PDB file of N, CA and C and ligand atoms in Angstrom:
ATOM      1  N   MET B   1     -90.794  31.784 -50.094  1.00 57.00           N
ATOM      2  CA  MET B   1     -89.384  32.156 -50.006  1.00 57.00           C
ATOM      3  C   MET B   1     -88.611  31.106 -49.207  1.00 57.00           C
ATOM      4  N   HIS B   2     -87.515  30.662 -49.785  1.00 85.00           N
ATOM      5  CA  HIS B   2     -86.576  29.685 -49.240  1.00 85.00           C
ATOM      6  C   HIS B   2     -86.129  30.052 -47.810  1.00 85.00           C
ATOM      7  N   GLU B   3     -85.788  31.307 -47.580  1.00 90.00           N
ATOM      8  CA  GLU B   3     -85.293  31.737 -46.267  1.00 90.00           C
ATOM      9  C   GLU B   3     -86.349  31.606 -45.175  1.00 90.00           C
ATOM     10  N   THR B   4     -87.613  31.773 -45.523  1.00 92.00           N
ATOM     11  CA  THR B   4     -88.684  31.639 -44.533  1.00 92.00           C
ATOM     12  C   THR B   4     -88.708  30.220 -43.973  1.00 92.00           C
ATOM     13  N   ALA B   5     -88.544  29.241 -44.844  1.00 93.00           N
ATOM     14  CA  ALA B   5     -88.518  27.842 -44.407  1.00 93.00           C
ATOM     15  C   ALA B   5     -87.297  27.567 -43.536  1.00 93.00           C
ATOM     16  N   LEU B   6     -86.159  28.122 -43.916  1.00 93.00           N
ATOM     17  CA  LEU B   6     -84.938  27.931 -43.126  1.00 93.00           C
ATOM     18  C   LEU B   6     -85.105  28.527 -41.735  1.00 93.00           C
ATOM     19  N   VAL B   7     -85.598  29.770 -41.689  1.00 96.00           N
ATOM     20  CA  VAL B   7     -85.758  30.450 -40.408  1.00 96.00           C
ATOM     21  C   VAL B   7     -86.787  29.732 -39.546  1.00 96.00           C
ATOM     22  N   SER B   8     -87.843  29.253 -40.164  1.00 95.00           N
ATOM     23  CA  SER B   8     -88.866  28.532 -39.427  1.00 95.00           C
ATOM     24  C   SER B   8     -88.267  27.279 -38.776  1.00 95.00           C
ATOM     25  N   GLY B   9     -87.409  26.563 -39.503  1.00 95.00           N
ATOM     26  CA  GLY B   9     -86.732  25.382 -38.959  1.00 95.00           C
ATOM     27  C   GLY B   9     -85.794  25.742 -37.818  1.00 95.00           C
ATOM     28  N   ILE B  10     -85.055  26.821 -37.977  1.00 96.00           N
ATOM     29  CA  ILE B  10     -84.109  27.264 -36.943  1.00 96.00           C
ATOM     30  C   ILE B  10     -84.859  27.681 -35.675  1.00 96.00           C
ATOM     31  N   MET B  11     -85.969  28.397 -35.867  1.00 96.00           N
ATOM     32  CA  MET B  11     -86.749  28.849 -34.705  1.00 96.00           C
ATOM     33  C   MET B  11     -87.353  27.660 -33.965  1.00 96.00           C
ATOM     34  N   LYS B  12     -87.755  26.652 -34.715  1.00 96.00           N
ATOM     35  CA  LYS B  12     -88.322  25.462 -34.098  1.00 96.00           C
ATOM     36  C   LYS B  12     -87.273  24.798 -33.196  1.00 96.00           C
ATOM     37  N   ILE B  13     -86.045  24.671 -33.692  1.00 96.00           N
ATOM     38  CA  ILE B  13     -84.955  24.078 -32.905  1.00 96.00           C
ATOM     39  C   ILE B  13     -84.691  24.930 -31.656  1.00 96.00           C
ATOM     40  N   ALA B  14     -84.640  26.253 -31.841  1.00 96.00           N
ATOM     41  CA  ALA B  14     -84.368  27.155 -30.718  1.00 96.00           C
ATOM     42  C   ALA B  14     -85.449  27.030 -29.640  1.00 96.00           C
ATOM     43  N   PHE B  15     -86.707  26.983 -30.049  1.00 96.00           N
ATOM     44  CA  PHE B  15     -87.806  26.899 -29.074  1.00 96.00           C
ATOM     45  C   PHE B  15     -87.779  25.554 -28.334  1.00 96.00           C
ATOM     46  N   GLU B  16     -87.388  24.502 -29.043  1.00 96.00           N
ATOM     47  CA  GLU B  16     -87.263  23.184 -28.390  1.00 96.00           C
ATOM     48  C   GLU B  16     -86.163  23.217 -27.337  1.00 96.00           C
ATOM     49  N   GLN B  17     -85.055  23.887 -27.674  1.00 95.00           N
ATOM     50  CA  GLN B  17     -83.943  24.011 -26.729  1.00 95.00           C
ATOM     51  C   GLN B  17     -84.375  24.790 -25.483  1.00 95.00           C
ATOM     52  N   LEU B  18     -85.122  25.854 -25.696  1.00 96.00           N
ATOM     53  CA  LEU B  18     -85.616  26.665 -24.577  1.00 96.00           C
ATOM     54  C   LEU B  18     -86.462  25.808 -23.644  1.00 96.00           C
ATOM     55  N   GLU B  19     -87.334  25.030 -24.250  1.00 96.00           N
ATOM     56  CA  GLU B  19     -88.225  24.166 -23.487  1.00 96.00           C
ATOM     57  C   GLU B  19     -87.424  23.109 -22.710  1.00 96.00           C
ATOM     58  N   ASN B  20     -86.460  22.492 -23.398  1.00 96.00           N
ATOM     59  CA  ASN B  20     -85.635  21.461 -22.757  1.00 96.00           C
ATOM     60  C   ASN B  20     -84.851  22.002 -21.574  1.00 96.00           C
ATOM     61  N   HIS B  21     -84.439  23.257 -21.651  1.00 95.00           N
ATOM     62  CA  HIS B  21     -83.625  23.838 -20.581  1.00 95.00           C
ATOM     63  C   HIS B  21     -84.454  24.731 -19.650  1.00 95.00           C
ATOM     64  N   ARG B  22     -85.743  24.693 -19.803  1.00 96.00           N
ATOM     65  CA  ARG B  22     -86.661  25.491 -18.986  1.00 96.00           C
ATOM     66  C   ARG B  22     -86.311  26.972 -18.964  1.00 96.00           C
ATOM     67  N   LEU B  23     -86.014  27.497 -20.141  1.00 96.00           N
ATOM     68  CA  LEU B  23     -85.729  28.922 -20.271  1.00 96.00           C
ATOM     69  C   LEU B  23     -86.952  29.598 -20.883  1.00 96.00           C
ATOM     70  N   ASN B  24     -87.135  30.868 -20.545  1.00 94.00           N
ATOM     71  CA  ASN B  24     -88.367  31.521 -20.957  1.00 94.00           C
ATOM     72  C   ASN B  24     -88.239  32.436 -22.161  1.00 94.00           C
ATOM     73  N   ARG B  25     -87.077  33.049 -22.292  1.00 95.00           N
ATOM     74  CA  ARG B  25     -86.982  34.070 -23.323  1.00 95.00           C
ATOM     75  C   ARG B  25     -85.772  33.855 -24.220  1.00 95.00           C
ATOM     76  N   LEU B  26     -86.027  33.887 -25.496  1.00 97.00           N
ATOM     77  CA  LEU B  26     -84.963  33.790 -26.492  1.00 97.00           C
ATOM     78  C   LEU B  26     -84.304  35.162 -26.616  1.00 97.00           C
ATOM     79  N   VAL B  27     -82.978  35.205 -26.496  1.00 97.00           N
ATOM     80  CA  VAL B  27     -82.244  36.471 -26.609  1.00 97.00           C
ATOM     81  C   VAL B  27     -81.630  36.609 -28.007  1.00 97.00           C
ATOM     82  N   ALA B  28     -80.920  35.572 -28.420  1.00 98.00           N
ATOM     83  CA  ALA B  28     -80.262  35.650 -29.726  1.00 98.00           C
ATOM     84  C   ALA B  28     -79.996  34.269 -30.299  1.00 98.00           C
ATOM     85  N   ILE B  29     -79.988  34.205 -31.597  1.00 98.00           N
ATOM     86  CA  ILE B  29     -79.583  33.002 -32.318  1.00 98.00           C
ATOM     87  C   ILE B  29     -78.400  33.393 -33.190  1.00 98.00           C
ATOM     88  N   LYS B  30     -77.335  32.592 -33.116  1.00 98.00           N
ATOM     89  CA  LYS B  30     -76.176  32.859 -33.967  1.00 98.00           C
ATOM     90  C   LYS B  30     -76.080  31.814 -35.056  1.00 98.00           C
ATOM     91  N   LEU B  31     -75.937  32.309 -36.267  1.00 97.00           N
ATOM     92  CA  LEU B  31     -75.832  31.422 -37.428  1.00 97.00           C
ATOM     93  C   LEU B  31     -74.535  31.687 -38.167  1.00 97.00           C
ATOM     94  N   LYS B  32     -74.005  30.640 -38.770  1.00 97.00           N
ATOM     95  CA  LYS B  32     -72.905  30.807 -39.714  1.00 97.00           C
ATOM     96  C   LYS B  32     -73.480  30.502 -41.086  1.00 97.00           C
ATOM     97  N   VAL B  33     -73.348  31.460 -41.985  1.00 97.00           N
ATOM     98  CA  VAL B  33     -73.944  31.300 -43.304  1.00 97.00           C
ATOM     99  C   VAL B  33     -72.871  31.439 -44.379  1.00 97.00           C
ATOM    100  N   GLY B  34     -72.654  30.368 -45.119  1.00 97.00           N
ATOM    101  CA  GLY B  34     -71.663  30.361 -46.189  1.00 97.00           C
ATOM    102  C   GLY B  34     -72.096  31.236 -47.356  1.00 97.00           C
ATOM    103  N   GLU B  35     -71.096  31.820 -47.979  1.00 96.00           N
ATOM    104  CA  GLU B  35     -71.324  32.667 -49.147  1.00 96.00           C
ATOM    105  C   GLU B  35     -72.070  31.909 -50.255  1.00 96.00           C
ATOM    106  N   PHE B  36     -71.833  30.588 -50.347  1.00 96.00           N
ATOM    107  CA  PHE B  36     -72.472  29.795 -51.400  1.00 96.00           C
ATOM    108  C   PHE B  36     -73.481  28.797 -50.831  1.00 96.00           C
ATOM    109  N   SER B  37     -74.050  29.125 -49.672  1.00 95.00           N
ATOM    110  CA  SER B  37     -75.019  28.229 -49.042  1.00 95.00           C
ATOM    111  C   SER B  37     -76.371  28.328 -49.732  1.00 95.00           C
ATOM    112  N   GLY B  38     -76.573  29.382 -50.515  1.00 92.00           N
ATOM    113  CA  GLY B  38     -77.856  29.571 -51.183  1.00 92.00           C
ATOM    114  C   GLY B  38     -78.830  30.393 -50.356  1.00 92.00           C
ATOM    115  N   ALA B  39     -78.413  30.788 -49.135  1.00 93.00           N
ATOM    116  CA  ALA B  39     -79.271  31.614 -48.285  1.00 93.00           C
ATOM    117  C   ALA B  39     -78.665  33.015 -48.188  1.00 93.00           C
ATOM    118  N   PHE B  40     -79.498  34.018 -48.236  1.00 94.00           N
ATOM    119  CA  PHE B  40     -79.018  35.393 -48.186  1.00 94.00           C
ATOM    120  C   PHE B  40     -79.231  35.975 -46.790  1.00 94.00           C
ATOM    121  N   PRO B  41     -78.131  36.448 -46.155  1.00 95.00           N
ATOM    122  CA  PRO B  41     -78.225  36.976 -44.796  1.00 95.00           C
ATOM    123  C   PRO B  41     -79.320  38.030 -44.612  1.00 95.00           C
ATOM    124  N   ASP B  42     -79.450  38.963 -45.545  1.00 95.00           N
ATOM    125  CA  ASP B  42     -80.476  40.001 -45.398  1.00 95.00           C
ATOM    126  C   ASP B  42     -81.873  39.396 -45.409  1.00 95.00           C
ATOM    127  N   ALA B  43     -82.078  38.407 -46.276  1.00 96.00           N
ATOM    128  CA  ALA B  43     -83.379  37.752 -46.353  1.00 96.00           C
ATOM    129  C   ALA B  43     -83.644  36.936 -45.089  1.00 96.00           C
ATOM    130  N   LEU B  44     -82.591  36.321 -44.527  1.00 97.00           N
ATOM    131  CA  LEU B  44     -82.743  35.563 -43.282  1.00 97.00           C
ATOM    132  C   LEU B  44     -83.137  36.502 -42.146  1.00 97.00           C
ATOM    133  N   ARG B  45     -82.442  37.646 -42.056  1.00 96.00           N
ATOM    134  CA  ARG B  45     -82.759  38.626 -41.004  1.00 96.00           C
ATOM    135  C   ARG B  45     -84.188  39.118 -41.148  1.00 96.00           C
ATOM    136  N   PHE B  46     -84.580  39.424 -42.371  1.00 95.00           N
ATOM    137  CA  PHE B  46     -85.915  39.942 -42.644  1.00 95.00           C
ATOM    138  C   PHE B  46     -86.968  38.910 -42.236  1.00 95.00           C
ATOM    139  N   ALA B  47     -86.751  37.662 -42.624  1.00 96.00           N
ATOM    140  CA  ALA B  47     -87.699  36.592 -42.301  1.00 96.00           C
ATOM    141  C   ALA B  47     -87.757  36.380 -40.783  1.00 96.00           C
ATOM    142  N   PHE B  48     -86.582  36.403 -40.143  1.00 97.00           N
ATOM    143  CA  PHE B  48     -86.528  36.184 -38.703  1.00 97.00           C
ATOM    144  C   PHE B  48     -87.292  37.281 -37.960  1.00 97.00           C
ATOM    145  N   GLU B  49     -87.019  38.546 -38.344  1.00 96.00           N
ATOM    146  CA  GLU B  49     -87.687  39.656 -37.656  1.00 96.00           C
ATOM    147  C   GLU B  49     -89.200  39.580 -37.800  1.00 96.00           C
ATOM    148  N   ALA B  50     -89.650  39.249 -38.988  1.00 95.00           N
ATOM    149  CA  ALA B  50     -91.092  39.152 -39.224  1.00 95.00           C
ATOM    150  C   ALA B  50     -91.698  38.015 -38.404  1.00 95.00           C
ATOM    151  N   MET B  51     -90.991  36.872 -38.344  1.00 95.00           N
ATOM    152  CA  MET B  51     -91.550  35.697 -37.684  1.00 95.00           C
ATOM    153  C   MET B  51     -91.456  35.779 -36.167  1.00 95.00           C
ATOM    154  N   VAL B  52     -90.342  36.327 -35.656  1.00 96.00           N
ATOM    155  CA  VAL B  52     -90.177  36.366 -34.205  1.00 96.00           C
ATOM    156  C   VAL B  52     -91.122  37.400 -33.577  1.00 96.00           C
ATOM    157  N   ALA B  53     -91.477  38.405 -34.350  1.00 96.00           N
ATOM    158  CA  ALA B  53     -92.402  39.436 -33.868  1.00 96.00           C
ATOM    159  C   ALA B  53     -93.779  38.841 -33.566  1.00 96.00           C
ATOM    160  N   GLU B  54     -94.087  37.714 -34.187  1.00 95.00           N
ATOM    161  CA  GLU B  54     -95.373  37.033 -33.992  1.00 95.00           C
ATOM    162  C   GLU B  54     -95.357  36.125 -32.764  1.00 95.00           C
ATOM    163  N   THR B  55     -94.199  36.016 -32.121  1.00 95.00           N
ATOM    164  CA  THR B  55     -94.081  35.112 -30.979  1.00 95.00           C
ATOM    165  C   THR B  55     -93.869  35.915 -29.696  1.00 95.00           C
ATOM    166  N   GLU B  56     -93.814  35.196 -28.586  1.00 94.00           N
ATOM    167  CA  GLU B  56     -93.549  35.857 -27.305  1.00 94.00           C
ATOM    168  C   GLU B  56     -92.074  36.244 -27.158  1.00 94.00           C
ATOM    169  N   HIS B  57     -91.270  35.923 -28.167  1.00 96.00           N
ATOM    170  CA  HIS B  57     -89.833  36.222 -28.115  1.00 96.00           C
ATOM    171  C   HIS B  57     -89.479  37.430 -28.971  1.00 96.00           C
ATOM    172  N   SER B  58     -90.460  38.256 -29.227  1.00 94.00           N
ATOM    173  CA  SER B  58     -90.259  39.472 -30.001  1.00 94.00           C
ATOM    174  C   SER B  58     -89.082  40.265 -29.427  1.00 94.00           C
ATOM    175  N   GLY B  59     -88.176  40.707 -30.269  1.00 94.00           N
ATOM    176  CA  GLY B  59     -86.990  41.433 -29.805  1.00 94.00           C
ATOM    177  C   GLY B  59     -85.732  40.583 -29.815  1.00 94.00           C
ATOM    178  N   ALA B  60     -85.893  39.272 -29.966  1.00 97.00           N
ATOM    179  CA  ALA B  60     -84.723  38.394 -30.048  1.00 97.00           C
ATOM    180  C   ALA B  60     -83.941  38.740 -31.320  1.00 97.00           C
ATOM    181  N   ARG B  61     -82.624  38.530 -31.249  1.00 97.00           N
ATOM    182  CA  ARG B  61     -81.765  38.906 -32.372  1.00 97.00           C
ATOM    183  C   ARG B  61     -81.320  37.682 -33.173  1.00 97.00           C
ATOM    184  N   LEU B  62     -81.108  37.918 -34.446  1.00 97.00           N
ATOM    185  CA  LEU B  62     -80.467  36.901 -35.281  1.00 97.00           C
ATOM    186  C   LEU B  62     -79.105  37.461 -35.659  1.00 97.00           C
ATOM    187  N   GLU B  63     -78.043  36.779 -35.212  1.00 98.00           N
ATOM    188  CA  GLU B  63     -76.688  37.230 -35.532  1.00 98.00           C
ATOM    189  C   GLU B  63     -76.116  36.287 -36.579  1.00 98.00           C
ATOM    190  N   ILE B  64     -75.616  36.879 -37.637  1.00 98.00           N
ATOM    191  CA  ILE B  64     -75.116  36.066 -38.747  1.00 98.00           C
ATOM    192  C   ILE B  64     -73.644  36.345 -39.005  1.00 98.00           C
ATOM    193  N   GLU B  65     -72.874  35.264 -38.987  1.00 98.00           N
ATOM    194  CA  GLU B  65     -71.473  35.361 -39.377  1.00 98.00           C
ATOM    195  C   GLU B  65     -71.381  34.791 -40.785  1.00 98.00           C
ATOM    196  N   GLU B  66     -70.904  35.600 -41.703  1.00 97.00           N
ATOM    197  CA  GLU B  66     -70.811  35.131 -43.081  1.00 97.00           C
ATOM    198  C   GLU B  66     -69.479  34.429 -43.310  1.00 97.00           C
ATOM    199  N   ILE B  67     -69.564  33.231 -43.882  1.00 97.00           N
ATOM    200  CA  ILE B  67     -68.366  32.434 -44.155  1.00 97.00           C
ATOM    201  C   ILE B  67     -68.014  32.581 -45.638  1.00 97.00           C
ATOM    202  N   PRO B  68     -66.844  33.117 -45.926  1.00 97.00           N
ATOM    203  CA  PRO B  68     -66.481  33.305 -47.332  1.00 97.00           C
ATOM    204  C   PRO B  68     -66.158  31.987 -48.029  1.00 97.00           C
ATOM    205  N   GLY B  69     -66.351  31.935 -49.322  1.00 97.00           N
ATOM    206  CA  GLY B  69     -66.027  30.739 -50.104  1.00 97.00           C
ATOM    207  C   GLY B  69     -64.522  30.551 -50.217  1.00 97.00           C
ATOM    208  N   ARG B  70     -64.059  29.292 -50.015  1.00 98.00           N
ATOM    209  CA  ARG B  70     -62.645  28.957 -50.191  1.00 98.00           C
ATOM    210  C   ARG B  70     -62.546  27.818 -51.194  1.00 98.00           C
ATOM    211  N   GLY B  71     -61.615  27.965 -52.099  1.00 98.00           N
ATOM    212  CA  GLY B  71     -61.410  26.934 -53.112  1.00 98.00           C
ATOM    213  C   GLY B  71     -60.110  26.195 -52.853  1.00 98.00           C
ATOM    214  N   LEU B  72     -60.071  24.925 -53.298  1.00 98.00           N
ATOM    215  CA  LEU B  72     -58.862  24.105 -53.175  1.00 98.00           C
ATOM    216  C   LEU B  72     -58.553  23.551 -54.563  1.00 98.00           C
ATOM    217  N   CYS B  73     -57.315  23.766 -54.999  1.00 98.00           N
ATOM    218  CA  CYS B  73     -56.916  23.275 -56.319  1.00 98.00           C
ATOM    219  C   CYS B  73     -56.737  21.755 -56.274  1.00 98.00           C
ATOM    220  N   ARG B  74     -57.305  21.072 -57.280  1.00 97.00           N
ATOM    221  CA  ARG B  74     -57.192  19.606 -57.355  1.00 97.00           C
ATOM    222  C   ARG B  74     -55.808  19.162 -57.804  1.00 97.00           C
ATOM    223  N   PHE B  75     -55.050  20.105 -58.362  1.00 98.00           N
ATOM    224  CA  PHE B  75     -53.750  19.742 -58.941  1.00 98.00           C
ATOM    225  C   PHE B  75     -52.584  20.128 -58.041  1.00 98.00           C
ATOM    226  N   CYS B  76     -52.556  21.389 -57.545  1.00 98.00           N
ATOM    227  CA  CYS B  76     -51.399  21.834 -56.766  1.00 98.00           C
ATOM    228  C   CYS B  76     -51.746  22.020 -55.288  1.00 98.00           C
ATOM    229  N   GLN B  77     -52.989  21.748 -54.904  1.00 98.00           N
ATOM    230  CA  GLN B  77     -53.440  21.819 -53.504  1.00 98.00           C
ATOM    231  C   GLN B  77     -53.430  23.238 -52.928  1.00 98.00           C
ATOM    232  N   ALA B  78     -53.295  24.258 -53.771  1.00 98.00           N
ATOM    233  CA  ALA B  78     -53.346  25.638 -53.271  1.00 98.00           C
ATOM    234  C   ALA B  78     -54.757  25.947 -52.780  1.00 98.00           C
ATOM    235  N   GLU B  79     -54.858  26.823 -51.784  1.00 98.00           N
ATOM    236  CA  GLU B  79     -56.160  27.257 -51.262  1.00 98.00           C
ATOM    237  C   GLU B  79     -56.298  28.751 -51.468  1.00 98.00           C
ATOM    238  N   PHE B  80     -57.490  29.166 -51.829  1.00 98.00           N
ATOM    239  CA  PHE B  80     -57.674  30.581 -52.187  1.00 98.00           C
ATOM    240  C   PHE B  80     -59.140  30.957 -52.070  1.00 98.00           C
ATOM    241  N   SER B  81     -59.367  32.253 -52.140  1.00 98.00           N
ATOM    242  CA  SER B  81     -60.720  32.781 -52.119  1.00 98.00           C
ATOM    243  C   SER B  81     -61.452  32.361 -53.401  1.00 98.00           C
ATOM    244  N   TYR B  82     -62.647  31.794 -53.248  1.00 97.00           N
ATOM    245  CA  TYR B  82     -63.338  31.143 -54.375  1.00 97.00           C
ATOM    246  C   TYR B  82     -64.386  32.026 -55.046  1.00 97.00           C
ATOM    247  N   THR B  83     -64.356  32.025 -56.365  1.00 95.00           N
ATOM    248  CA  THR B  83     -65.486  32.565 -57.121  1.00 95.00           C
ATOM    249  C   THR B  83     -65.867  31.525 -58.179  1.00 95.00           C
ATOM    250  N   PRO B  84     -67.159  31.357 -58.429  1.00 94.00           N
ATOM    251  CA  PRO B  84     -67.589  30.314 -59.361  1.00 94.00           C
ATOM    252  C   PRO B  84     -66.946  30.482 -60.740  1.00 94.00           C
ATOM    253  N   GLY B  85     -66.539  29.380 -61.315  1.00 95.00           N
ATOM    254  CA  GLY B  85     -65.984  29.385 -62.661  1.00 95.00           C
ATOM    255  C   GLY B  85     -64.520  29.773 -62.745  1.00 95.00           C
ATOM    256  N   MET B  86     -63.881  29.965 -61.602  1.00 97.00           N
ATOM    257  CA  MET B  86     -62.492  30.427 -61.594  1.00 97.00           C
ATOM    258  C   MET B  86     -61.502  29.303 -61.913  1.00 97.00           C
ATOM    259  N   GLU B  87     -60.262  29.726 -62.184  1.00 97.00           N
ATOM    260  CA  GLU B  87     -59.151  28.777 -62.323  1.00 97.00           C
ATOM    261  C   GLU B  87     -58.230  28.983 -61.131  1.00 97.00           C
ATOM    262  N   CYS B  88     -57.400  27.988 -60.837  1.00 98.00           N
ATOM    263  CA  CYS B  88     -56.462  28.111 -59.722  1.00 98.00           C
ATOM    264  C   CYS B  88     -55.511  29.289 -59.977  1.00 98.00           C
ATOM    265  N   PRO B  89     -55.393  30.216 -59.030  1.00 97.00           N
ATOM    266  CA  PRO B  89     -54.522  31.369 -59.253  1.00 97.00           C
ATOM    267  C   PRO B  89     -53.033  31.002 -59.259  1.00 97.00           C
ATOM    268  N   SER B  90     -52.639  29.833 -58.729  1.00 97.00           N
ATOM    269  CA  SER B  90     -51.207  29.524 -58.777  1.00 97.00           C
ATOM    270  C   SER B  90     -50.801  28.648 -59.958  1.00 97.00           C
ATOM    271  N   CYS B  91     -51.661  27.674 -60.396  1.00 98.00           N
ATOM    272  CA  CYS B  91     -51.234  26.822 -61.515  1.00 98.00           C
ATOM    273  C   CYS B  91     -52.185  26.874 -62.709  1.00 98.00           C
ATOM    274  N   GLY B  92     -53.308  27.573 -62.565  1.00 98.00           N
ATOM    275  CA  GLY B  92     -54.254  27.661 -63.681  1.00 98.00           C
ATOM    276  C   GLY B  92     -55.150  26.435 -63.811  1.00 98.00           C
ATOM    277  N   GLY B  93     -55.094  25.519 -62.816  1.00 97.00           N
ATOM    278  CA  GLY B  93     -55.918  24.309 -62.835  1.00 97.00           C
ATOM    279  C   GLY B  93     -57.405  24.662 -62.881  1.00 97.00           C
ATOM    280  N   LEU B  94     -58.156  23.865 -63.635  1.00 97.00           N
ATOM    281  CA  LEU B  94     -59.588  24.138 -63.798  1.00 97.00           C
ATOM    282  C   LEU B  94     -60.409  23.541 -62.653  1.00 97.00           C
ATOM    283  N   ALA B  95     -61.581  24.111 -62.474  1.00 95.00           N
ATOM    284  CA  ALA B  95     -62.597  23.593 -61.554  1.00 95.00           C
ATOM    285  C   ALA B  95     -62.082  23.290 -60.150  1.00 95.00           C
ATOM    286  N   PRO B  96     -61.552  24.285 -59.452  1.00 97.00           N
ATOM    287  CA  PRO B  96     -61.164  24.034 -58.063  1.00 97.00           C
ATOM    288  C   PRO B  96     -62.379  23.596 -57.237  1.00 97.00           C
ATOM    289  N   LYS B  97     -62.088  22.845 -56.196  1.00 97.00           N
ATOM    290  CA  LYS B  97     -63.125  22.317 -55.314  1.00 97.00           C
ATOM    291  C   LYS B  97     -63.517  23.386 -54.290  1.00 97.00           C
ATOM    292  N   LEU B  98     -64.805  23.535 -54.047  1.00 97.00           N
ATOM    293  CA  LEU B  98     -65.271  24.457 -53.019  1.00 97.00           C
ATOM    294  C   LEU B  98     -65.161  23.734 -51.671  1.00 97.00           C
ATOM    295  N   VAL B  99     -64.267  24.199 -50.792  1.00 97.00           N
ATOM    296  CA  VAL B  99     -64.055  23.490 -49.518  1.00 97.00           C
ATOM    297  C   VAL B  99     -64.665  24.223 -48.325  1.00 97.00           C
ATOM    298  N   GLN B 100     -65.074  25.463 -48.531  1.00 97.00           N
ATOM    299  CA  GLN B 100     -65.719  26.203 -47.452  1.00 97.00           C
ATOM    300  C   GLN B 100     -66.655  27.219 -48.076  1.00 97.00           C
ATOM    301  N   GLY B 101     -67.822  27.419 -47.440  1.00 97.00           N
ATOM    302  CA  GLY B 101     -68.725  28.446 -47.937  1.00 97.00           C
ATOM    303  C   GLY B 101     -70.082  27.910 -48.356  1.00 97.00           C
ATOM    304  N   GLU B 102     -70.273  26.575 -48.297  1.00 96.00           N
ATOM    305  CA  GLU B 102     -71.579  26.011 -48.651  1.00 96.00           C
ATOM    306  C   GLU B 102     -72.408  25.714 -47.400  1.00 96.00           C
ATOM    307  N   GLU B 103     -71.811  25.898 -46.239  1.00 95.00           N
ATOM    308  CA  GLU B 103     -72.477  25.478 -45.017  1.00 95.00           C
ATOM    309  C   GLU B 103     -73.434  26.532 -44.464  1.00 95.00           C
ATOM    310  N   MET B 104     -74.411  26.048 -43.723  1.00 94.00           N
ATOM    311  CA  MET B 104     -75.208  26.933 -42.899  1.00 94.00           C
ATOM    312  C   MET B 104     -75.352  26.223 -41.558  1.00 94.00           C
ATOM    313  N   LEU B 105     -74.787  26.823 -40.515  1.00 94.00           N
ATOM    314  CA  LEU B 105     -74.751  26.168 -39.213  1.00 94.00           C
ATOM    315  C   LEU B 105     -75.430  27.004 -38.145  1.00 94.00           C
ATOM    316  N   LEU B 106     -76.127  26.316 -37.270  1.00 96.00           N
ATOM    317  CA  LEU B 106     -76.669  26.965 -36.086  1.00 96.00           C
ATOM    318  C   LEU B 106     -75.554  26.945 -35.049  1.00 96.00           C
ATOM    319  N   GLU B 107     -74.947  28.096 -34.829  1.00 97.00           N
ATOM    320  CA  GLU B 107     -73.757  28.185 -33.991  1.00 97.00           C
ATOM    321  C   GLU B 107     -74.117  28.152 -32.491  1.00 97.00           C
ATOM    322  N   SER B 108     -75.068  28.987 -32.090  1.00 97.00           N
ATOM    323  CA  SER B 108     -75.460  28.983 -30.678  1.00 97.00           C
ATOM    324  C   SER B 108     -76.815  29.647 -30.484  1.00 97.00           C
ATOM    325  N   ILE B 109     -77.387  29.358 -29.344  1.00 97.00           N
ATOM    326  CA  ILE B 109     -78.677  29.941 -28.963  1.00 97.00           C
ATOM    327  C   ILE B 109     -78.491  30.584 -27.597  1.00 97.00           C
ATOM    328  N   GLU B 110     -78.823  31.833 -27.494  1.00 97.00           N
ATOM    329  CA  GLU B 110     -78.715  32.525 -26.202  1.00 97.00           C
ATOM    330  C   GLU B 110     -80.128  32.741 -25.667  1.00 97.00           C
ATOM    331  N   ALA B 111     -80.331  32.370 -24.418  1.00 96.00           N
ATOM    332  CA  ALA B 111     -81.662  32.511 -23.835  1.00 96.00           C
ATOM    333  C   ALA B 111     -81.545  32.763 -22.342  1.00 96.00           C
ATOM    334  N   GLU B 112     -82.654  33.184 -21.733  1.00 94.00           N
ATOM    335  CA  GLU B 112     -82.617  33.397 -20.288  1.00 94.00           C
ATOM    336  C   GLU B 112     -83.940  32.984 -19.664  1.00 94.00           C
TER     337      GLU B 112
HETATM  338 ZN1   ZN S 201     -53.373  24.861 -58.643  1.00 56.07          ZN
END
């Protein structure tokens, strides 16, 4: 599963940060996950819970902020909520550009 690899990478970064700052316990990881990032928040949470339970940081939380898709018209520069295959709602222009919603960012790590 794709999400398992993503979560494994995120946990690796978090544990390195803990070590660098001499912190002992992971409290929470905050992620921003775009609607079109290809990762599913429920699957990320499920993978995280399963994987963190195997570590000494059992009980740590994964907080996910979902970023909605935004489209930008190539012709009239209008910005709007994006769905694949749509046309620009103001001028009917084809193939608007996806300008937000493909990202997946590690927003912050909380530890003590
Ligand atoms: Zn337009």
